[in-house]
Coordinates of C-alpha atoms and ligand atoms in Angstrom, one line a residue:
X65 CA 30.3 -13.6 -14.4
X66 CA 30.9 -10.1 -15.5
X67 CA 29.0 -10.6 -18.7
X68 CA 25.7 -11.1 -16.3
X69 CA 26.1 -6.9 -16.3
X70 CA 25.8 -7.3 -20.2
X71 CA 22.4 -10.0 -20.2
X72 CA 20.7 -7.7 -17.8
X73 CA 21.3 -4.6 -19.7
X74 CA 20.2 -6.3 -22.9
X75 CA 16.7 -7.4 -21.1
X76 CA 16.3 -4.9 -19.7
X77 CA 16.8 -2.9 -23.3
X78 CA 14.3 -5.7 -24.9
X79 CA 11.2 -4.7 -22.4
X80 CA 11.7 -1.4 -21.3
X81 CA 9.1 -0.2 -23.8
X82 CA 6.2 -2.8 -23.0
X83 CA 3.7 -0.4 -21.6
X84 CA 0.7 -3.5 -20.7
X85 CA -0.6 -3.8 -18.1
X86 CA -2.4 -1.8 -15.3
X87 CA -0.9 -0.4 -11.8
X88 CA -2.5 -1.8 -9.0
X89 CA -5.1 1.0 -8.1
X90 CA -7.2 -1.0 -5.2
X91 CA -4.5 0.3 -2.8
X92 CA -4.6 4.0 -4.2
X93 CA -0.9 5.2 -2.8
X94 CA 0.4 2.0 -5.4
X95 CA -1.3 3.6 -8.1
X96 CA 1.1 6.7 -7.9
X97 CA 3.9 4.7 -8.9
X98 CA 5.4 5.2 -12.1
X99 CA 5.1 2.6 -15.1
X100 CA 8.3 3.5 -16.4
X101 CA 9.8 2.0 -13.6
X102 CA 12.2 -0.8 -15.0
X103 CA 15.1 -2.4 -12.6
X104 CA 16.7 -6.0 -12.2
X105 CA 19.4 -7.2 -9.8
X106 CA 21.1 -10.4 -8.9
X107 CA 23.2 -11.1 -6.4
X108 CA 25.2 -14.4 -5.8
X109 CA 25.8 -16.3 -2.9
X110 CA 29.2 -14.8 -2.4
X111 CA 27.4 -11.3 -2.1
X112 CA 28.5 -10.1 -5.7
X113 CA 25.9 -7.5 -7.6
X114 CA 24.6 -7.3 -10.7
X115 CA 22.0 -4.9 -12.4
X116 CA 20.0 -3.2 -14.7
X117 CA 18.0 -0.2 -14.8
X118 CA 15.8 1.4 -11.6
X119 CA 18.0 -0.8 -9.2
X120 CA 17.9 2.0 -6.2
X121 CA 14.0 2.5 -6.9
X122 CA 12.4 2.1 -3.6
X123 CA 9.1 0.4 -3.4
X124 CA 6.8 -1.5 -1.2
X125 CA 7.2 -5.5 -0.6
X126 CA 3.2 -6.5 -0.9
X127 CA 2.8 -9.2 -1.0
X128 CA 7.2 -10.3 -1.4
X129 CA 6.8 -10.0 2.7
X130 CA 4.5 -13.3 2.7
X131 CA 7.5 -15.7 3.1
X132 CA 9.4 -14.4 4.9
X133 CA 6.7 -13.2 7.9
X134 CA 6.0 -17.0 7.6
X135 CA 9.2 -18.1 8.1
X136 CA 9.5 -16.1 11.4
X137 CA 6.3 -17.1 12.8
X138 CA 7.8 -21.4 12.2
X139 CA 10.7 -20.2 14.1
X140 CA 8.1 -18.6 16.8
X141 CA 5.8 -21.6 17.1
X142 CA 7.2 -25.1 15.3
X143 CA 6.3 -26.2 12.0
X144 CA 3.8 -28.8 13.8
X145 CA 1.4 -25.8 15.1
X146 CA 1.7 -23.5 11.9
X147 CA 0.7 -26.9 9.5
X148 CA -2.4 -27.2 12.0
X149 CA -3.5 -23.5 11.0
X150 CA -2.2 -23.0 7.6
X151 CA -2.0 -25.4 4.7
X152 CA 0.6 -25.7 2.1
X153 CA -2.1 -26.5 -1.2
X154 CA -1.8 -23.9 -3.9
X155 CA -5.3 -22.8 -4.8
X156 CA -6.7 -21.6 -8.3
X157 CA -8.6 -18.4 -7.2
X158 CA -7.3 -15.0 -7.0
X159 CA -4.7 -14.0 -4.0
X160 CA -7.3 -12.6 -2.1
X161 CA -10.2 -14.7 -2.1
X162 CA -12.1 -16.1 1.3
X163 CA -13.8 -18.9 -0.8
X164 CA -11.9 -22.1 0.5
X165 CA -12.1 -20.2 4.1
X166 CA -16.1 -20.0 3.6
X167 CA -16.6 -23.2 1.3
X168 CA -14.1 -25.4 2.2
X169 CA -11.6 -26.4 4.7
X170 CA -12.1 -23.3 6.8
X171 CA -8.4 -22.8 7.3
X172 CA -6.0 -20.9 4.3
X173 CA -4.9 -22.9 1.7
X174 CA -1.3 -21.6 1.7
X175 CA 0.7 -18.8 3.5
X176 CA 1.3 -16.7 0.0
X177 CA -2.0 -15.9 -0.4
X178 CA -3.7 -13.1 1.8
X179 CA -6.1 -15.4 4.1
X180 CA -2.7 -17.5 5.1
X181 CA -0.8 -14.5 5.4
X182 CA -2.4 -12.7 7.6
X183 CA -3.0 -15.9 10.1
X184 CA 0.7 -15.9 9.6
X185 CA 1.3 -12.3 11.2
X186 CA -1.3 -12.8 13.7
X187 CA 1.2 -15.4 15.2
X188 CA 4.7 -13.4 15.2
X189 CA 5.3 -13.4 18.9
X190 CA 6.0 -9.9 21.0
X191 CA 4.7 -8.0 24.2
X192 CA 2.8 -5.5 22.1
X193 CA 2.2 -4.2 18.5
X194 CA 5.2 -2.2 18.3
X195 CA 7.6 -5.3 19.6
X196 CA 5.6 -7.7 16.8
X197 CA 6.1 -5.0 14.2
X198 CA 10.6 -4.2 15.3
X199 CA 10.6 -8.4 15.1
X200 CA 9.6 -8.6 11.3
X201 CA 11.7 -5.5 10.3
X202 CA 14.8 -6.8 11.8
X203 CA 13.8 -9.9 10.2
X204 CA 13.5 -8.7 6.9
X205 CA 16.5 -6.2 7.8
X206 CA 18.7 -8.9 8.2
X207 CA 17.8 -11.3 5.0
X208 CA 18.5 -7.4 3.1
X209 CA 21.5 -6.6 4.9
X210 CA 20.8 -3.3 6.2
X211 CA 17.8 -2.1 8.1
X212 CA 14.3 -1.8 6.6
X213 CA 11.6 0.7 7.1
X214 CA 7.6 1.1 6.4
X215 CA 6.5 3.4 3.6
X216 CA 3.6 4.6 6.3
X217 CA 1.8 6.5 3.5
X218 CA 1.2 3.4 1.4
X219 CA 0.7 1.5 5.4
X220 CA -2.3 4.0 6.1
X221 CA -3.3 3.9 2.1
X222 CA -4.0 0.5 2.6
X223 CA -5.4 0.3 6.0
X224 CA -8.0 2.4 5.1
X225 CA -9.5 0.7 2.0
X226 CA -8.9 -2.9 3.1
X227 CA -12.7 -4.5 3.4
X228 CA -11.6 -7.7 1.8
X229 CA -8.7 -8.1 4.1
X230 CA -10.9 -7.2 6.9
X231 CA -13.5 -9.6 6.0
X232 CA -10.9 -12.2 6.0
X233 CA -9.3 -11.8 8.9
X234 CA -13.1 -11.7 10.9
X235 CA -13.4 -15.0 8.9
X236 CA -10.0 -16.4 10.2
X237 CA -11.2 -15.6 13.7
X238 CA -14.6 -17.1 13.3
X239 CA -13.0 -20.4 12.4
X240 CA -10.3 -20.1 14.9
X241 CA -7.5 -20.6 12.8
X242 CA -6.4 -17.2 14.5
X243 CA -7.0 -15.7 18.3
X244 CA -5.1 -12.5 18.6
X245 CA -7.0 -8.8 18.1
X246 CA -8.0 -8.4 14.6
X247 CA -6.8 -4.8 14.2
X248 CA -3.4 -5.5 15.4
X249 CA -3.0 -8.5 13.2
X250 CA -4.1 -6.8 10.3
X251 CA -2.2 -3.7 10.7
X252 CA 1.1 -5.8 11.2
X253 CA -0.4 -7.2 8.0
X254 CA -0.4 -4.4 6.5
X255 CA 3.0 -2.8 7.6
X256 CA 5.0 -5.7 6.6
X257 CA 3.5 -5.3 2.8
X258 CA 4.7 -1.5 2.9
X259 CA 8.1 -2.2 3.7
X260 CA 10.4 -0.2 1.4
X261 CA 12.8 -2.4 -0.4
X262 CA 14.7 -2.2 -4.0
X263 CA 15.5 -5.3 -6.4
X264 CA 19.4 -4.9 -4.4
X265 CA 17.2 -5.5 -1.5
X266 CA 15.3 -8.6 -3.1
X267 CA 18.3 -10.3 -5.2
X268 CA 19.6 -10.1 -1.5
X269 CA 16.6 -11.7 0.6
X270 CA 16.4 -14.1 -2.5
X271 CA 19.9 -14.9 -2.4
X272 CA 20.0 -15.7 1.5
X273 CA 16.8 -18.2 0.9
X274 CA 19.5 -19.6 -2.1
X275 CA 22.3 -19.9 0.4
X276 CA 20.5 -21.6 3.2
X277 CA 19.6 -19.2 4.8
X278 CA 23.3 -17.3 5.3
X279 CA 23.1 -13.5 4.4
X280 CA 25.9 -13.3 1.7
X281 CA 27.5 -10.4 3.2
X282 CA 26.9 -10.2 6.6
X283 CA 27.4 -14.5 7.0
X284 CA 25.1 -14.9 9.5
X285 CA 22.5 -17.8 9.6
X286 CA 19.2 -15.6 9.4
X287 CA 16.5 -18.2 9.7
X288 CA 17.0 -21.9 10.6
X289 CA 18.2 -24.2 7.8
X290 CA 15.4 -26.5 8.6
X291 CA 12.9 -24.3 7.6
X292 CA 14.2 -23.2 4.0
X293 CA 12.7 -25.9 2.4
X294 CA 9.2 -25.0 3.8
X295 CA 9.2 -21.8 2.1
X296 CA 11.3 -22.8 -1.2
X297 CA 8.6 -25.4 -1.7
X298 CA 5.7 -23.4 -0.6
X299 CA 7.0 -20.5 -3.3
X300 CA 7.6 -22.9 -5.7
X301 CA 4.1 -24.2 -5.8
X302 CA 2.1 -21.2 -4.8
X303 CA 4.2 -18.0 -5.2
X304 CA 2.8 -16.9 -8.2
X305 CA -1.2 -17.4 -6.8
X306 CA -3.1 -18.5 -9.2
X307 CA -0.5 -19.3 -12.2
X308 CA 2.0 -20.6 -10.0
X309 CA 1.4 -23.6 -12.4
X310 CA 2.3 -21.8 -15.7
X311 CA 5.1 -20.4 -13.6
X312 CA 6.6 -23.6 -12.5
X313 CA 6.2 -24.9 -16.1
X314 CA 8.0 -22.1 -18.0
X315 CA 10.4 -21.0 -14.9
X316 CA 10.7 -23.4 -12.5
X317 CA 12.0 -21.7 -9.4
X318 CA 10.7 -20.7 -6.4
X319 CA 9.0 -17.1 -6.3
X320 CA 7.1 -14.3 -5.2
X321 CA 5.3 -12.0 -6.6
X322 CA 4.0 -8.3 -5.3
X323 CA 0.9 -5.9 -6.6
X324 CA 3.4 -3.2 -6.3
X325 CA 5.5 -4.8 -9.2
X326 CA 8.0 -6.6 -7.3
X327 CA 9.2 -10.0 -8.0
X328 CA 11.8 -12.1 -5.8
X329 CA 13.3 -15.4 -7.4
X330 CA 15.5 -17.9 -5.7
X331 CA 18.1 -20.2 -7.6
X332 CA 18.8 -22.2 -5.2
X333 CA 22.4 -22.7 -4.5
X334 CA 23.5 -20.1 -6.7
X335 CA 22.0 -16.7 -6.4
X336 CA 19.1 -14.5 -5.6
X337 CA 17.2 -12.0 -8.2
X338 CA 14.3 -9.1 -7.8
X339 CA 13.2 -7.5 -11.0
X340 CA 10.4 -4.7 -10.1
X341 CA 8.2 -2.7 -12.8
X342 CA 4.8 -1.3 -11.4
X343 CA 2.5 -2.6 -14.8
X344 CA 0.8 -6.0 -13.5
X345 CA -1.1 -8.5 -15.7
X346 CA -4.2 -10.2 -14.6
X347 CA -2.9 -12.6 -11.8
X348 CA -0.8 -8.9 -10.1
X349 CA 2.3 -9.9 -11.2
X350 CA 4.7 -7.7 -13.1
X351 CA 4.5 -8.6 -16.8
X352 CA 7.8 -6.3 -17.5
X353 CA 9.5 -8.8 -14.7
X354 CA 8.0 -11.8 -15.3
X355 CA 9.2 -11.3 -19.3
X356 CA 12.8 -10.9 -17.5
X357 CA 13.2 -13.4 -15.7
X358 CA 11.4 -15.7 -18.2
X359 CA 14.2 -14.5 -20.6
X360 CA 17.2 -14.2 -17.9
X361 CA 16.7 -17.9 -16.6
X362 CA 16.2 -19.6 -20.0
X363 CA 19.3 -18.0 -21.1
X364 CA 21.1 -18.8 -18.1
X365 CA 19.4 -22.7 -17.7
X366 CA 18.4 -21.8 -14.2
X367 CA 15.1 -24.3 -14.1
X368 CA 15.8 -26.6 -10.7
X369 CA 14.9 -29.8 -13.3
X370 CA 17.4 -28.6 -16.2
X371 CA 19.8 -30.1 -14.8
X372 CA 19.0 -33.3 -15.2
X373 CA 16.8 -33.0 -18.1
Ligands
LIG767 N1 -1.1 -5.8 0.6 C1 -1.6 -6.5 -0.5 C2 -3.0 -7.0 -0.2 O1 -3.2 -7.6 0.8 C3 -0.7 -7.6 -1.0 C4 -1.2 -8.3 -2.2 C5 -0.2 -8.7 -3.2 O2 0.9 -8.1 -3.2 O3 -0.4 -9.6 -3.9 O4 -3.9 -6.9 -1.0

């Protein structure tokens, strides 16, 4: 496995210089990142590391929180209740859009997009704000390894620009898919996407979700076994929004993607990887990362079906 050192290095060498792309500038703290930004880890299920590039370069989780925030609110409520609020259909339209909340079923398509997300953080149980908020970070603190901490510039950054969240979180309410304070849900919301991670920190959390749900260094059982399918399945047919499709087709593997640049992949059963670069294409993915790990798991056969292709 030492030669994974070697295929990292030479991807990243291969798209360090793609300069496409656009930061995300609708959350104006993201758009100070900088675009040179390159990094990819893995880390296997026995908890060994590999890299390439900016793999210490802290940035903020966006939209790489969704799973995992939705995995602690099954373990707070029952897969049963969640189903009844949130569905598990990947939509076509952007990772933002209220449409199928207005149009259509009046309940979120999926918990990767923004309207399911934030129902899913308005259920994380706690006495108050600040308990709600310690529960997800030592959450996410324990699928990384090591404690985790919100970037509260980018927290405020966001809070203050964020009509279209707001407007779908009044909308959530007004359906009664969710009952707690609006505010609170949103700003827990919005704390859990400006959690500062690195791609150690994702080739970690991805590498848990690979293992079942046991931290590869610590060896503790993070999250209930029975849930990992939910969220491998869920990322594997909506963690890319809307071309999750074109992703399952040329990847095939469960994923999630961030508007900061980050990108989290799970091989299941074998290890976890987080590529970040701040340039985003279109859908807000990371077209430096996606061209990584396109590369990365065609060279290394990862697709769940090639094994019995
Ligand atoms: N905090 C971001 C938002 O709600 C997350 C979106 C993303 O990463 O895709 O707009």
């Amino acid at each position: 496995m030492h030669d994974l050192n070697n295929l990292l290095l030479n991807i990243y060498e291969k798209f360090k210089n793609i300069n496409d792309g656009h930061l995300a500038t609708y959350i104006p703290e993201l758009a100070k990142a900088n675009s040179a930004d390159f990094g990819i880890s893995i880390v296997t299920l026995e908890g060994k590391t590999y890299g390439a590039g900016n793999c210490k370069k802290n940035f903020t989780l966006q939209s790489v929180s969704k799973p995992f925030t939705y995995a602690l609110a099954l373990e707070d409520h029952g897969r049963e209740f969640i189903r009844s609020k949130i569905g598990v259909e990947p939509t076509g339209d952007a990772f933002n859009s209220l449409i199928e909340l207005e149009e259509q079923s009046h309940r979120p398509y999926n918990p990767m997009i923004n309207s399911g997300a934030i129902a899913a953080s308005s259920f994380i149980k706690g006495k108050d704000a600040i308990e709600r908020l310690q529960r997800i970070l030592d959450l996410f603190g324990s699928f990384a390894g090591h404690p985790l901490q919100v970037d509260h510039q980018v927290f405020l950054s966001e809070k203050k620009t964020a009509h279209r969240n707001r407007a779908i979180a009044h909308l959530l309410k007004h359906f009664g898919v969710i009952d707690a304070d609006i505010e609170e849900s949103l700003d827990l919301y919005f704390q859990q996407c400006s959690i500062l991670s690195n791609t150690e920190d994702l080739a970690m959390m991805a590498a848990t979700l690979a293992g079942g749900g046991i931290q590869p260094i610590t060896k503790k059982q993070v999250i209930s076994r029975d849930y990992i399918r939910d969220l491998l399945s869920l990322m594997f047919t909506c963690g890319m929004y809307d071309s999750s499709g074109e992703w399952a087709y040329s990847v095939g593997l469960p994923a999630k993607s961030g508007v900061s640049g980050g990108l989290l992949v799970v091989v299941p059963g074998k290890m976890g990887i987080g590529v970040y670069s701040p340039l985003l294409d279109s859908h807000g993915h990371s077209i430096r990362g996606v061209k990584a790990i396109e590369e990365l798991t065609h060279s290394l056969n990862l697709n769940v079906f090639s094994a019995h292709a």
